[in-house]
PDB file of C-alpha atoms in Angstrom:
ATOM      1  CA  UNK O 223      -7.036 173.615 143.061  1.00  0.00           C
ATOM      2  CA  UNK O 224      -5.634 173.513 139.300  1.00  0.00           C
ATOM      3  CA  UNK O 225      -8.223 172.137 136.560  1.00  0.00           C
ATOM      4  CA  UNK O 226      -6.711 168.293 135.707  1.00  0.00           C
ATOM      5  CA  UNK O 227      -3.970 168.747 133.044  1.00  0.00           C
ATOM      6  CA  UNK O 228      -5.760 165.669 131.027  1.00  0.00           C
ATOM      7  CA  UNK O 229      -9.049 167.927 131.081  1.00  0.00           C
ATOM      8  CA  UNK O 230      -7.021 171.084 129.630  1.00  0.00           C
ATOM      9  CA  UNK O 231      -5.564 169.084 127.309  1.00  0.00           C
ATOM     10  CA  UNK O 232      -8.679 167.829 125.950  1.00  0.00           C
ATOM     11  CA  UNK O 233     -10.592 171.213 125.271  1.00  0.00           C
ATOM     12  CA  UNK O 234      -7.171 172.425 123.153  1.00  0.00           C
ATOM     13  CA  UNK O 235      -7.127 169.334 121.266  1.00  0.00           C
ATOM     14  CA  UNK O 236     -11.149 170.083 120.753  1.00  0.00           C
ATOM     15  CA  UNK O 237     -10.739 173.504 119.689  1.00  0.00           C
ATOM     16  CA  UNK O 238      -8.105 172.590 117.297  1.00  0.00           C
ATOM     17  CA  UNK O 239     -10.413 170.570 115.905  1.00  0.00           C
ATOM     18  CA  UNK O 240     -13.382 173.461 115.431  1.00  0.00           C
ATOM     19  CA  UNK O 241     -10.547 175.851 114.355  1.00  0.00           C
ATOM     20  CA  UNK O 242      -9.111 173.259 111.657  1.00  0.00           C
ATOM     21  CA  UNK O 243     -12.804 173.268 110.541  1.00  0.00           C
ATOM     22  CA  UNK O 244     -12.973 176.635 109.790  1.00  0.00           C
ATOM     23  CA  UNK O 245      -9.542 176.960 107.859  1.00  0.00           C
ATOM     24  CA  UNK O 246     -10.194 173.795 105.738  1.00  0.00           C
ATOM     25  CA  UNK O 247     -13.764 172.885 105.628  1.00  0.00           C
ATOM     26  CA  UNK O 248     -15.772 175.629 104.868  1.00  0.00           C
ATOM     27  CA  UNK O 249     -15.156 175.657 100.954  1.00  0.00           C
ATOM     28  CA  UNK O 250     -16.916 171.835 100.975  1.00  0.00           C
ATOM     29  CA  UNK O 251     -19.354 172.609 103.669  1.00  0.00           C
ATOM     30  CA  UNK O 252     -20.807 175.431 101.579  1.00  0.00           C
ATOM     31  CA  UNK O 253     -20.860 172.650  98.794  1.00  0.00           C
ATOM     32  CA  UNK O 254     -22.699 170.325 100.798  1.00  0.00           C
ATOM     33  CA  UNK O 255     -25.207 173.054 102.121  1.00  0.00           C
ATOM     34  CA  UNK O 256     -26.113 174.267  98.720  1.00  0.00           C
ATOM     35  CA  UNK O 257     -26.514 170.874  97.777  1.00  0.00           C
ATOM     36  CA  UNK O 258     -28.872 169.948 100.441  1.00  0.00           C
ATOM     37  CA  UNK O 259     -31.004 173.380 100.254  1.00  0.00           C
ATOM     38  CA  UNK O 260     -31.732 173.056  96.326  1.00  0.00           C
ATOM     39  CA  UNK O 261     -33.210 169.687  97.297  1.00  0.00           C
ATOM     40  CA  UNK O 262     -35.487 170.582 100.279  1.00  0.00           C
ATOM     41  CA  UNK O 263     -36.261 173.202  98.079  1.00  0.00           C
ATOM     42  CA  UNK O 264     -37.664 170.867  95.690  1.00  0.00           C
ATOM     43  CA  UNK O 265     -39.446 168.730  97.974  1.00  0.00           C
ATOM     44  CA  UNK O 266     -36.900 165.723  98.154  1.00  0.00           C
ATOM     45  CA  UNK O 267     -35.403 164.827 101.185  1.00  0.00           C
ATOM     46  CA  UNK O 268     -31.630 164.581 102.680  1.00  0.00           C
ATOM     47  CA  UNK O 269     -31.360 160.982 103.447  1.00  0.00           C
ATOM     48  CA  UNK O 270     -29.296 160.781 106.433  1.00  0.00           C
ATOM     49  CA  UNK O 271     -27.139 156.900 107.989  1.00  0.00           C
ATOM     50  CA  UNK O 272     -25.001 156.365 110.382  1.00  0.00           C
ATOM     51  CA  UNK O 273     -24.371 152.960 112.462  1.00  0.00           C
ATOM     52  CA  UNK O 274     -22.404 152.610 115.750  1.00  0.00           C
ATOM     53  CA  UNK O 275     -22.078 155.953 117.549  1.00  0.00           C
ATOM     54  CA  UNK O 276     -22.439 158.567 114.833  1.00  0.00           C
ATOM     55  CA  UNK O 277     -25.729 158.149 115.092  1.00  0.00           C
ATOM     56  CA  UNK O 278     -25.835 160.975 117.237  1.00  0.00           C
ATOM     57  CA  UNK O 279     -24.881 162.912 114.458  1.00  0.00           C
ATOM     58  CA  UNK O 280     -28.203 161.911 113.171  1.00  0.00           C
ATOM     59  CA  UNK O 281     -29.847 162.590 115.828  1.00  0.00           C
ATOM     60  CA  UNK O 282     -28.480 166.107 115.753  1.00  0.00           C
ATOM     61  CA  UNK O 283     -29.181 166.765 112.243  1.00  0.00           C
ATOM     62  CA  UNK O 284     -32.859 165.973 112.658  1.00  0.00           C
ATOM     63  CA  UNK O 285     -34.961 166.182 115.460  1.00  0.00           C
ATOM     64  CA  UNK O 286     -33.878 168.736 117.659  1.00  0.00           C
ATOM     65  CA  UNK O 287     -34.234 171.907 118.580  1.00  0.00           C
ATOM     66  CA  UNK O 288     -32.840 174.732 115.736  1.00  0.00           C
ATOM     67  CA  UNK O 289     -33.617 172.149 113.245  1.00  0.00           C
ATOM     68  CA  UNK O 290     -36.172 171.597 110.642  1.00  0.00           C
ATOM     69  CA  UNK O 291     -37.707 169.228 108.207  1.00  0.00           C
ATOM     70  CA  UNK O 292     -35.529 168.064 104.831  1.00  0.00           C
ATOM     71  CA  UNK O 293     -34.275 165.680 106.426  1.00  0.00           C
ATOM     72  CA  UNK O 294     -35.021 161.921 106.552  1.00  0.00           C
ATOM     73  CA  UNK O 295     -33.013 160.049 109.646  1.00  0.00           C
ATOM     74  CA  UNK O 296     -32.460 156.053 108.753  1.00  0.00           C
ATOM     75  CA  UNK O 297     -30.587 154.535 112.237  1.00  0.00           C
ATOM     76  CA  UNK O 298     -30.630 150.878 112.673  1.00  0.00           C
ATOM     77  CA  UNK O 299     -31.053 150.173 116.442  1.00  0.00           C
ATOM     78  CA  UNK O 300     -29.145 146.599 116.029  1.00  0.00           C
ATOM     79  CA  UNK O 301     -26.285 148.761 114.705  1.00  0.00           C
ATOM     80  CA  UNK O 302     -26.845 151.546 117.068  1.00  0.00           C
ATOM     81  CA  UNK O 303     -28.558 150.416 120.431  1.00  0.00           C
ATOM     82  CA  UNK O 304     -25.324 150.466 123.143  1.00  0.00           C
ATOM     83  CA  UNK O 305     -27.017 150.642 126.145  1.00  0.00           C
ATOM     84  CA  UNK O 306     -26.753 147.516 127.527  1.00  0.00           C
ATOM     85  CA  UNK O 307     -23.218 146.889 126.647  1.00  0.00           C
ATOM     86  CA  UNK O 308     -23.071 143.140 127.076  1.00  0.00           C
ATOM     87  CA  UNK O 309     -25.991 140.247 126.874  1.00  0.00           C
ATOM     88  CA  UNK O 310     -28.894 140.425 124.981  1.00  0.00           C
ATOM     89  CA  UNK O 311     -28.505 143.488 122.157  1.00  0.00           C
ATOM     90  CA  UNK O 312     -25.010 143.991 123.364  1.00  0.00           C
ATOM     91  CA  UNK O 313     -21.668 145.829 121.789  1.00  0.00           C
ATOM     92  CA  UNK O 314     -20.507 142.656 120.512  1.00  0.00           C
ATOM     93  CA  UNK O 315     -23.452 142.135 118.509  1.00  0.00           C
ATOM     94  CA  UNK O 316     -23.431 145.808 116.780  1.00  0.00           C
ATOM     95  CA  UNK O 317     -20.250 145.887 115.691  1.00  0.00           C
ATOM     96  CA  UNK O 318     -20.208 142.411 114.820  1.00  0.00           C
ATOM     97  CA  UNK O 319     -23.183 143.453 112.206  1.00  0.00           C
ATOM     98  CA  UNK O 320     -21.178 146.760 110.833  1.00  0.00           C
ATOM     99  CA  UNK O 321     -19.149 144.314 109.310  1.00  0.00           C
ATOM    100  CA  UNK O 322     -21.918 142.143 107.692  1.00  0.00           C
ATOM    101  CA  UNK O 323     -22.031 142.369 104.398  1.00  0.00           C
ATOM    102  CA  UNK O 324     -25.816 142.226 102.466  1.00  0.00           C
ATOM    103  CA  UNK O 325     -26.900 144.071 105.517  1.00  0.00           C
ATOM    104  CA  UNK O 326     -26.721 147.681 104.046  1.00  0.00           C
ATOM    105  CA  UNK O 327     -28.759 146.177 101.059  1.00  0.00           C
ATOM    106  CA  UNK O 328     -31.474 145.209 103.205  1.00  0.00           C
ATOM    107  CA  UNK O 329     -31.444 148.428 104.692  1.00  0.00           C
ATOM    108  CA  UNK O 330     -31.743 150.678 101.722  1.00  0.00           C
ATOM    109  CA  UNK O 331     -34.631 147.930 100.556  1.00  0.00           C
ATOM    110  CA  UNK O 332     -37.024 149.317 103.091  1.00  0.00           C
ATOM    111  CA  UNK O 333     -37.378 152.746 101.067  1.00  0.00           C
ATOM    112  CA  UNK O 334     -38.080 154.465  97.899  1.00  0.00           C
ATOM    113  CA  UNK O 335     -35.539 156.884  96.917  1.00  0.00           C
ATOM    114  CA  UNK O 336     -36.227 159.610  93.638  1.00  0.00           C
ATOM    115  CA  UNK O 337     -34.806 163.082  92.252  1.00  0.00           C
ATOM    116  CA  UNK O 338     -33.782 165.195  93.614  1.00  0.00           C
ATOM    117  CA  UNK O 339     -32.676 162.837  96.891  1.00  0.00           C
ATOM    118  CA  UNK O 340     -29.469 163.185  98.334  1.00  0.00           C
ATOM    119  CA  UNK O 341     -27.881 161.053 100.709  1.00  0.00           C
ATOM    120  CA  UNK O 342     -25.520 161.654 103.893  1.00  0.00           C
ATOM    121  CA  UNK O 343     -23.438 159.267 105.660  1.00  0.00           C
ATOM    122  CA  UNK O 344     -21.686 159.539 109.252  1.00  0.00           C
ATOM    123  CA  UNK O 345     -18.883 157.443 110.089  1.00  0.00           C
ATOM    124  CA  UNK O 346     -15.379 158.602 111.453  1.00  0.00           C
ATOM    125  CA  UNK O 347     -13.455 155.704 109.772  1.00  0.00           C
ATOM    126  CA  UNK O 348     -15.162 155.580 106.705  1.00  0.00           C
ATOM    127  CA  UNK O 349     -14.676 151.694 106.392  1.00  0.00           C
ATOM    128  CA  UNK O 350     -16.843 149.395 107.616  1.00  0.00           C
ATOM    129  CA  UNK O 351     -19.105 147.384 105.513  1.00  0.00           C
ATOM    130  CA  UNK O 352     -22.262 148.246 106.247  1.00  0.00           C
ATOM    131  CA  UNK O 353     -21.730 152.114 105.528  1.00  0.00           C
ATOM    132  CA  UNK O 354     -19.550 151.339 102.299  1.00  0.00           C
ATOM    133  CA  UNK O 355     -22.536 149.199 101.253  1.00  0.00           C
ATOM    134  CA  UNK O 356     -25.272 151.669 101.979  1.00  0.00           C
ATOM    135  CA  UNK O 357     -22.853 154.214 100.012  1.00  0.00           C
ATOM    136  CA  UNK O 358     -22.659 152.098  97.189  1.00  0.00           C
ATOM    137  CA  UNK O 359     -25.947 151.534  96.940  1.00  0.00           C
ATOM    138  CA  UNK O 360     -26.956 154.861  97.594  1.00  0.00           C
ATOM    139  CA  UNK O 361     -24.726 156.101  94.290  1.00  0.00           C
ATOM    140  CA  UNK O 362     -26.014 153.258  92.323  1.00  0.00           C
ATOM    141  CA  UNK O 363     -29.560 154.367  92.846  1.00  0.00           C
ATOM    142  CA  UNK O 364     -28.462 157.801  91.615  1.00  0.00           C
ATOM    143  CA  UNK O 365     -27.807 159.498  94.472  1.00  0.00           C
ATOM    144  CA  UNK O 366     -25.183 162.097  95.285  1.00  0.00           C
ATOM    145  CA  UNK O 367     -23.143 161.245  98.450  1.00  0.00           C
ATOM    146  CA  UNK O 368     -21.948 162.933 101.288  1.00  0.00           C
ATOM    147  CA  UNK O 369     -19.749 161.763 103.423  1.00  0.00           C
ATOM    148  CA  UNK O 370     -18.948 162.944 106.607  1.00  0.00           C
ATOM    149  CA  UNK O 371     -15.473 161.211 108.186  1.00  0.00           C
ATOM    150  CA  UNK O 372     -12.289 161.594 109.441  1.00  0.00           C
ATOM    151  CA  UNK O 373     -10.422 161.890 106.762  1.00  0.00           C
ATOM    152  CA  UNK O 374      -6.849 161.447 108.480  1.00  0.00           C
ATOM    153  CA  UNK O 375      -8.375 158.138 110.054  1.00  0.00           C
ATOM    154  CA  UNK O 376      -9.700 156.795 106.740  1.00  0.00           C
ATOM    155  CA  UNK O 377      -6.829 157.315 104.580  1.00  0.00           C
ATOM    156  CA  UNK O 378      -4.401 155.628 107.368  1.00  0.00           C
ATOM    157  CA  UNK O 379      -6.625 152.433 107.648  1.00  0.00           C
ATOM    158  CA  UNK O 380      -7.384 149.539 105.045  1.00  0.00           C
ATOM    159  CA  UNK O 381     -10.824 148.968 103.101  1.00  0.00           C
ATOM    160  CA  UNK O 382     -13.086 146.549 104.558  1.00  0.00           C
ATOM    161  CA  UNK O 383     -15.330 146.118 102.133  1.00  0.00           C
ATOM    162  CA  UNK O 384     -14.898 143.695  99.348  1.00  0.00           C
ATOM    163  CA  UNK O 385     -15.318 146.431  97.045  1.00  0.00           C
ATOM    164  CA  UNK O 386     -11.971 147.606  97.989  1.00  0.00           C
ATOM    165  CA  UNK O 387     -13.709 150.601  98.766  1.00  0.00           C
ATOM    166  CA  UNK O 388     -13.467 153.656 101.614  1.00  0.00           C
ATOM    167  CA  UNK O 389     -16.583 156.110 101.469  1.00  0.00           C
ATOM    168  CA  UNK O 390     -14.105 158.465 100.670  1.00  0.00           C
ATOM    169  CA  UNK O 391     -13.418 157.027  97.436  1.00  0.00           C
ATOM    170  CA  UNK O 392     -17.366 156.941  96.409  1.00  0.00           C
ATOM    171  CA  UNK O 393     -18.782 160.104  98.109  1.00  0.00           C
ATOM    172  CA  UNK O 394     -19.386 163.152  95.761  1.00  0.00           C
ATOM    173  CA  UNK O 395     -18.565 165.374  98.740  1.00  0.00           C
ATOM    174  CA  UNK O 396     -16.521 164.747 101.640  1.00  0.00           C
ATOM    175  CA  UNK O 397     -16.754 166.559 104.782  1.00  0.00           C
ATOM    176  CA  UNK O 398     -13.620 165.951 107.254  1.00  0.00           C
ATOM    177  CA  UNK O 399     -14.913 166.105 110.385  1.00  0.00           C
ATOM    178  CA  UNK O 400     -11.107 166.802 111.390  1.00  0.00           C
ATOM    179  CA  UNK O 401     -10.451 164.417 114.117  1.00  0.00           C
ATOM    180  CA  UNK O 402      -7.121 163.046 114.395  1.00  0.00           C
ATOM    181  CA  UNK O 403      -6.592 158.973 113.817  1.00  0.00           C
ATOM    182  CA  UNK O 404      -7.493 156.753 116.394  1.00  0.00           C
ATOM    183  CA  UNK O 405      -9.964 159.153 117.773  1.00  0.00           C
ATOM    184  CA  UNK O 406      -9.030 159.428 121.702  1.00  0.00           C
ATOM    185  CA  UNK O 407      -6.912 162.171 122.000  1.00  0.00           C
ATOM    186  CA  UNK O 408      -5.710 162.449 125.137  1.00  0.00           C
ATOM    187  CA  UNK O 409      -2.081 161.116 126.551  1.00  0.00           C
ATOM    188  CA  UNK O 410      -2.262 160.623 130.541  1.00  0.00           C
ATOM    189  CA  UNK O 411       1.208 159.825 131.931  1.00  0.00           C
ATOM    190  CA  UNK O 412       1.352 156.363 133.649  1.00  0.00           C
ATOM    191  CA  UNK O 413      -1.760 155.396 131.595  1.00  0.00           C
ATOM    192  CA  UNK O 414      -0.929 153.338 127.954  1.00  0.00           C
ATOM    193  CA  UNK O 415      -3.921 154.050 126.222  1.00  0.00           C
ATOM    194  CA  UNK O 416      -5.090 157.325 124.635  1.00  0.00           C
ATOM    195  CA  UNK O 417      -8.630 158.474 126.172  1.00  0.00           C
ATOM    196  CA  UNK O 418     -11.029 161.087 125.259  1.00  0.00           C
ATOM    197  CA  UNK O 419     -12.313 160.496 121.679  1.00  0.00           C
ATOM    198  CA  UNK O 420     -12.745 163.759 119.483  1.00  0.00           C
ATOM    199  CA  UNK O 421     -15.078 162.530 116.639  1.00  0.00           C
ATOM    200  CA  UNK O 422     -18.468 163.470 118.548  1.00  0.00           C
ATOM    201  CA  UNK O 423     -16.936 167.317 118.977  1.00  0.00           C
ATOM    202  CA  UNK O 424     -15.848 166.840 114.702  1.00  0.00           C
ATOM    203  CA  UNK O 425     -18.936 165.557 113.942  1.00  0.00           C
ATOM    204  CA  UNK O 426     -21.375 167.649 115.737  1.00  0.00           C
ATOM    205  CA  UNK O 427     -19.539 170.463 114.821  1.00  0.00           C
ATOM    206  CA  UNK O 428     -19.922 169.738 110.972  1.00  0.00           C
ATOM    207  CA  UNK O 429     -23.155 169.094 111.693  1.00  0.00           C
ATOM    208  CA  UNK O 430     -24.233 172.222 113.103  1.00  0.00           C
ATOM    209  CA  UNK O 431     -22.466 174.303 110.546  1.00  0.00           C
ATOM    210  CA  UNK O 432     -24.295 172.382 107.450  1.00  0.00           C
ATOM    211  CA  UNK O 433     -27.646 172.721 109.217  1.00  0.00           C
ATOM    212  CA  UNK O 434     -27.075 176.688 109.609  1.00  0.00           C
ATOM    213  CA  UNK O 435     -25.653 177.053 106.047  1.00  0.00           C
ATOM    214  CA  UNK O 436     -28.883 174.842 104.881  1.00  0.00           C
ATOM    215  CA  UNK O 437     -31.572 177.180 106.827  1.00  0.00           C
ATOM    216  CA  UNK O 438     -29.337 180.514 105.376  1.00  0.00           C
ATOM    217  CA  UNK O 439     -29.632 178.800 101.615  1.00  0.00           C
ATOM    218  CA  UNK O 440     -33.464 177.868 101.617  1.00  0.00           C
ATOM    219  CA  UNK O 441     -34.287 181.547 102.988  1.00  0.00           C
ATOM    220  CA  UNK O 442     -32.334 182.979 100.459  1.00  0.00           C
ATOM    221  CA  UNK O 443     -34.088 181.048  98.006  1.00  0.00           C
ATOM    222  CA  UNK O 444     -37.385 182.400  99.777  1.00  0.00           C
ATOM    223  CA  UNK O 445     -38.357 179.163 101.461  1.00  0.00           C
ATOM    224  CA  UNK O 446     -37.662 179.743 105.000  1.00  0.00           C
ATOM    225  CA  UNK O 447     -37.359 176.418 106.843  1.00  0.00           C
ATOM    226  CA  UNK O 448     -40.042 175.429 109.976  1.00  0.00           C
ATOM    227  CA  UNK O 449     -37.788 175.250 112.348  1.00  0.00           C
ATOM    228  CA  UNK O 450     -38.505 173.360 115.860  1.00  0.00           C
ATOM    229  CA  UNK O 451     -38.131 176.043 118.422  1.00  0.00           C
ATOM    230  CA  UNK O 452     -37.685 176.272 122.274  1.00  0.00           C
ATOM    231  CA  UNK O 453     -40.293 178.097 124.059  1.00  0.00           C
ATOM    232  CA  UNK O 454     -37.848 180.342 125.225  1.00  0.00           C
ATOM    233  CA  UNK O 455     -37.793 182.479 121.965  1.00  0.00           C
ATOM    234  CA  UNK O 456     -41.846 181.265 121.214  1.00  0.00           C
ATOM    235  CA  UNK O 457     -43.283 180.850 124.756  1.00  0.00           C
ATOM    236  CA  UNK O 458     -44.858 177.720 125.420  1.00  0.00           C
ATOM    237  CA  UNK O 459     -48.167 177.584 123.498  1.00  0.00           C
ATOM    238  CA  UNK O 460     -46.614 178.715 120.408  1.00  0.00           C
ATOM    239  CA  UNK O 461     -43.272 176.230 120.759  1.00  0.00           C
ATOM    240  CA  UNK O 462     -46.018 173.560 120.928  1.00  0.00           C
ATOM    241  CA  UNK O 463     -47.681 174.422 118.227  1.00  0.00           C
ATOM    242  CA  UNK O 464     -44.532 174.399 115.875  1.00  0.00           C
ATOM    243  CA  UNK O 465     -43.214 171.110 117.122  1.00  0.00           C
ATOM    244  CA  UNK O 466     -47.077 170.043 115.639  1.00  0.00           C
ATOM    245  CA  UNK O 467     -46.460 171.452 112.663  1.00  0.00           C
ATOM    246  CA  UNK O 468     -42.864 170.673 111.927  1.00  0.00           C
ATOM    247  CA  UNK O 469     -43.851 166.578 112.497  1.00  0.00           C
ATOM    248  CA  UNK O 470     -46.760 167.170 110.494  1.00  0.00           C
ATOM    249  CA  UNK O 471     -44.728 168.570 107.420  1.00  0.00           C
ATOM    250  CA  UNK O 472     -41.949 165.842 108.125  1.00  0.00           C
ATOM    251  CA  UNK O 473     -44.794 163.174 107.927  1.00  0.00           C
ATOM    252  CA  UNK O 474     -45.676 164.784 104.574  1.00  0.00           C
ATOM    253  CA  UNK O 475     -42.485 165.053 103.089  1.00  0.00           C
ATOM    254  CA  UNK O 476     -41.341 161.656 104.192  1.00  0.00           C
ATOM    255  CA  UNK O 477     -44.687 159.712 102.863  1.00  0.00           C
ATOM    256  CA  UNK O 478     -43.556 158.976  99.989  1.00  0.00           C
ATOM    257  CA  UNK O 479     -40.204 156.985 101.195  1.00  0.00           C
ATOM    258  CA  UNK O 480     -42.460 154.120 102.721  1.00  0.00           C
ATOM    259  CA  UNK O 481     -45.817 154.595 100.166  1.00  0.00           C
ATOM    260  CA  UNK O 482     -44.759 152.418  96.931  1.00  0.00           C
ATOM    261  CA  UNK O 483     -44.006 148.784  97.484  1.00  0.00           C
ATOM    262  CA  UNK O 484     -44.006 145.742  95.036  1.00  0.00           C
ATOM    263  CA  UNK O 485     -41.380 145.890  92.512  1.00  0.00           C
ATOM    264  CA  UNK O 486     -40.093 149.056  93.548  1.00  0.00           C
ATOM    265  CA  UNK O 487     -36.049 148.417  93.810  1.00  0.00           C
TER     266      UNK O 487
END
């Protein structure tokens, strides 16, 4: 039996999008990554937002296996939980919230940012409220910003936000994750609709790339990231042991993000 023409056609489209990642994004990447390592290095911490589904890009930033502490994960479960799809914490409640404004503000109220933070921000349209707002107020708190979108998808859809503002236009550094518009990539003869979205293959992609480039940077620098290993390369006593010690240094490095309250802003 052939493979399924609409399954074929989905890995090319994905590969075009890792190979259009190499050719373009590396430059920027490299940027970001050097970025990130000087401030790990110097004990801040890589602030890291996404709402809907690009949460799993924060997800695969930090925790998970090949991956390390410098990083400080922020994910909103009203903005993120999908699960049960309609009823009680449903779709139509999450992205009804993206689009709240004053809700990214309440967000970035719960911490204490300082030098030499940066902040990252997933979102393949770049658009919605929420992230625009928690990019603003990222930048106004000093911040750099990087954002990490579709840049094709952004520039071909209007600003939400009542800024007039795409995260595009207020990141420092933008990474395209190289997805095509509309996401779904897919054509199926007979069927209207596009399916078979390529954002998550983008993103994860990006991610992966950064994280390496991040770990290559510290080491040169001389401090070698503690990185949460499978006991395949440690064996299990020893994988154990570093997954203890890598939450133990995240809980030290992030202390300090929920430690000063009052009139903290």
């Amino acid at each position: 039996m052939s493979p399924a023409q609409a399954a074929v056609d989905y890995l090319e489209k994905a590969a075009t999008i890792l190979s259009r990642i190499r050719q373009t994004q590396l430059e920027v990447i490299e940027k970001a990554a050097n970025l990130c390592a000087n401030t790990i290095a110097n004990g801040g911490l890589v602030h890291l937002f996404g709402t809907g589904h690009s949460r799993m890009m924060v997800e695969e930033m930090f925790p998970r296996h090949g991956s390390f502490p410098g990083f400080h994960p922020i994910v909103e479960l009203s903005l993120t939980y999908h699960n049960p799809v309609v009823g009680a914490n449903g779709q139509r409640q999450a992205m009804f919230l993206e689009h709240v404004e004053g809700l990214g503000r309440v967000i970035m109220r719960n911490f204490v940012f300082a030098p030499p933070d940066v902040f990252m921000i997933f979102s393949n349209s770049g658009v919605n409220e929420v992230v625009v707002e928690v990019g603003l107020e990222a930048k106004r708190q000093g911040m750099p910003l990087i954002a990490v979108v579709s840049v094709e998808h952004c520039q071909a859809v209007r600003a939400l936000h009542s800024s007039g503002k795409k995260l595009i236009d207020i990141a420092d550094i933008v990474i395209d994750n190289c997805t095509p518009a509309g996401d779904a990539m897919v054509w199926i003869e007979g069927l209207e609709d596009p399916v078979g979205p390529g954002s998550t293959i983008g993103g994860a992609a990006v991610v992966n790339a950064l994280k390496c480039a991040i770990a290559e940077r510290l080491t040169q620098l001389g401090k070698p990231p503690l990185v949460l290993t499978s006991n395949y390369f440690l064996g299990e006593e020893r994988s154990r042991q570093r997954f203890e010690d890598c939450y133990d240094d995240y809980r030290a490095r992030v202390q300090r993000v929920y430690g000063r309250c009052g009139g903290d802003k």
